[in-house]
mmCIF file of C-alpha atoms in Angstrom:
data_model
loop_
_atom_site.group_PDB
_atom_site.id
_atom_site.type_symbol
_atom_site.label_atom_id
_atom_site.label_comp_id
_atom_site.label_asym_id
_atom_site.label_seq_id
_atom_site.Cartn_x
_atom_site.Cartn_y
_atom_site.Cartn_z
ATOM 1 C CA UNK A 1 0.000 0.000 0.000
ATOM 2 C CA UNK A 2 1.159 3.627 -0.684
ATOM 3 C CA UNK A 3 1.254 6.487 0.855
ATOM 4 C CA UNK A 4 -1.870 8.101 -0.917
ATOM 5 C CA UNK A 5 -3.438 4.871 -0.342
ATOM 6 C CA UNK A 6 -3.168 4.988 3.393
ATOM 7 C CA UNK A 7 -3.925 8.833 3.794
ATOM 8 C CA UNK A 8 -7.625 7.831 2.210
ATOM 9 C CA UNK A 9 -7.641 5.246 4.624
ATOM 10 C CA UNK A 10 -6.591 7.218 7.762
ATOM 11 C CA UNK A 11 -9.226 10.331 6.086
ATOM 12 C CA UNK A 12 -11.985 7.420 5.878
ATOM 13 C CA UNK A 13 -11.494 5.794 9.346
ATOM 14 C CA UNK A 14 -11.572 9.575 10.925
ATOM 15 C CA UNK A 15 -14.754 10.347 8.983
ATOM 16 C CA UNK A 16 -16.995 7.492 9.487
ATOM 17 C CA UNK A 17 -15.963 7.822 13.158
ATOM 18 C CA UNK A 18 -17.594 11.333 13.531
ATOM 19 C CA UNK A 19 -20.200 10.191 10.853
ATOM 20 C CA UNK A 20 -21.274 8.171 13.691
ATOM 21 C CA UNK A 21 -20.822 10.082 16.436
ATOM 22 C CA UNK A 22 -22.669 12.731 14.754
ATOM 23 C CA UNK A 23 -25.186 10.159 14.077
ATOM 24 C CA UNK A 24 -25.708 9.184 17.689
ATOM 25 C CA UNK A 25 -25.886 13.060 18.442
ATOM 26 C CA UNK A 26 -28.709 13.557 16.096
ATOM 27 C CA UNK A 27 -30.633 10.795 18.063
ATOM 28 C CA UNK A 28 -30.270 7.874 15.842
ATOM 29 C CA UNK A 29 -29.855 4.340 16.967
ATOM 30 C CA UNK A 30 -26.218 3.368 16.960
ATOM 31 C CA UNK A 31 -26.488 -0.220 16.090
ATOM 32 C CA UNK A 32 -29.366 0.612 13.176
ATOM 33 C CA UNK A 33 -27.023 3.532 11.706
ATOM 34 C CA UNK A 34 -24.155 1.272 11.789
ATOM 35 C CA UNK A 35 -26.087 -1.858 10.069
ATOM 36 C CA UNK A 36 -27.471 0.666 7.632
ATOM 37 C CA UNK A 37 -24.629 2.218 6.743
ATOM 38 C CA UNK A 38 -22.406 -0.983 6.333
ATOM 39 C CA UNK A 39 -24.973 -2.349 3.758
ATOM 40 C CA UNK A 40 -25.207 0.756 1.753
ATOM 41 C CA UNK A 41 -24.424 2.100 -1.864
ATOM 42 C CA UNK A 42 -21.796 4.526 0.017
ATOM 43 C CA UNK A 43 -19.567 2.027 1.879
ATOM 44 C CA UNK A 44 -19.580 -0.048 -0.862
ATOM 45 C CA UNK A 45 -18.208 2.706 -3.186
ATOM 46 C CA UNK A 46 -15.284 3.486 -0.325
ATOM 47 C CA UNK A 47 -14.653 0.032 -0.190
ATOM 48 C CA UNK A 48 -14.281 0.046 -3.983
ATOM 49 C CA UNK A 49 -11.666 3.027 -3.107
ATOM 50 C CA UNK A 50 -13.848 5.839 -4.814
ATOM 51 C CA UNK A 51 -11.952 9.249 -3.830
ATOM 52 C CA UNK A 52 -15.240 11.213 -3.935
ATOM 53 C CA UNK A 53 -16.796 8.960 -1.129
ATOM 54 C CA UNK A 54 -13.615 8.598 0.749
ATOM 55 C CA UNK A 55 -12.821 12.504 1.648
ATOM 56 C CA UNK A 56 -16.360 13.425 1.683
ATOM 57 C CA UNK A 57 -16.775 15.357 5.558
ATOM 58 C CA UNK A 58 -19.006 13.242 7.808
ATOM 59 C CA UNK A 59 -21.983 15.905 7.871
ATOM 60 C CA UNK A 60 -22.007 15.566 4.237
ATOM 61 C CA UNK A 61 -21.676 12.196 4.113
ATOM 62 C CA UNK A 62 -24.656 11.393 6.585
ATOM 63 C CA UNK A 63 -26.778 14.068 4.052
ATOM 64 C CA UNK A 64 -26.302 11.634 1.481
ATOM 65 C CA UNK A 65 -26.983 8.273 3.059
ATOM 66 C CA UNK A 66 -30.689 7.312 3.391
ATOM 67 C CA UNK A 67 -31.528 7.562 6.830
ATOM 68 C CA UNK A 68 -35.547 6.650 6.795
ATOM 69 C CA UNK A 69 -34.714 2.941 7.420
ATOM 70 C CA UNK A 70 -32.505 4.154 10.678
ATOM 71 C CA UNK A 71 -34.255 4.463 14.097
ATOM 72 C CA UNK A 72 -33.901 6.945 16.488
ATOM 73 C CA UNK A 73 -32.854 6.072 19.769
ATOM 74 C CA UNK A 74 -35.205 5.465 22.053
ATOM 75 C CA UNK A 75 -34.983 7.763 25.938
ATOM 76 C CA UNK A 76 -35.298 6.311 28.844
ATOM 77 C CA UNK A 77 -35.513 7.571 32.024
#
C-alpha cells in the first residue's frame, strides 16, 4: 500500500468515526445507523476506493446516506 493509499484510509477511518458520532448526536440508533450504513451504496463505493466517497466530511456524508430505514434512539428515564 502507498502512501496516498493509506492517507484515504486514515481520512476514511476519521470520517466514518464522527459520521457516527454525529449520528448518535442527532438521536439515531447506533447499532441501526451502523447496520445501515455498512450495507449501503456509500460504503460499498469506499470500499471500492472511490476518492469522492472517501474525503467526503461526515456531515455531508450522513446528508447523502438514506436515513428513513434508521431508528432513532429510544430515551429512557
Amino acid at each position: 500500500m502507498n502512501e496516498k493509499q493509506k492517507l484515504y484510509i486514515d481520512e476514511l477511518a476519521e470520517s466514518q468515526g464522527v459520521a457516527f458520532s454525529m449520528a448518535v448526536e442527532q438521536g439515531f440508533d447506533l447499532c441501526s445507523f451502523a447496520n445501515m450504513f455498512m450495507l449501503s451504496d456509500a460504503r460499498n463505493h469506499m470500499d471500492n476506493g472511490s476518492a469522492y466517497w472517501m474525503t467526503m466530511t461526515p456531515d455531508i456524508m450522513i446528508d447523502k446516506l438514506s436515513m428513513n430505514s434508521v431508528d432513532k434512539a429510544t430515551m429512557l428515564r
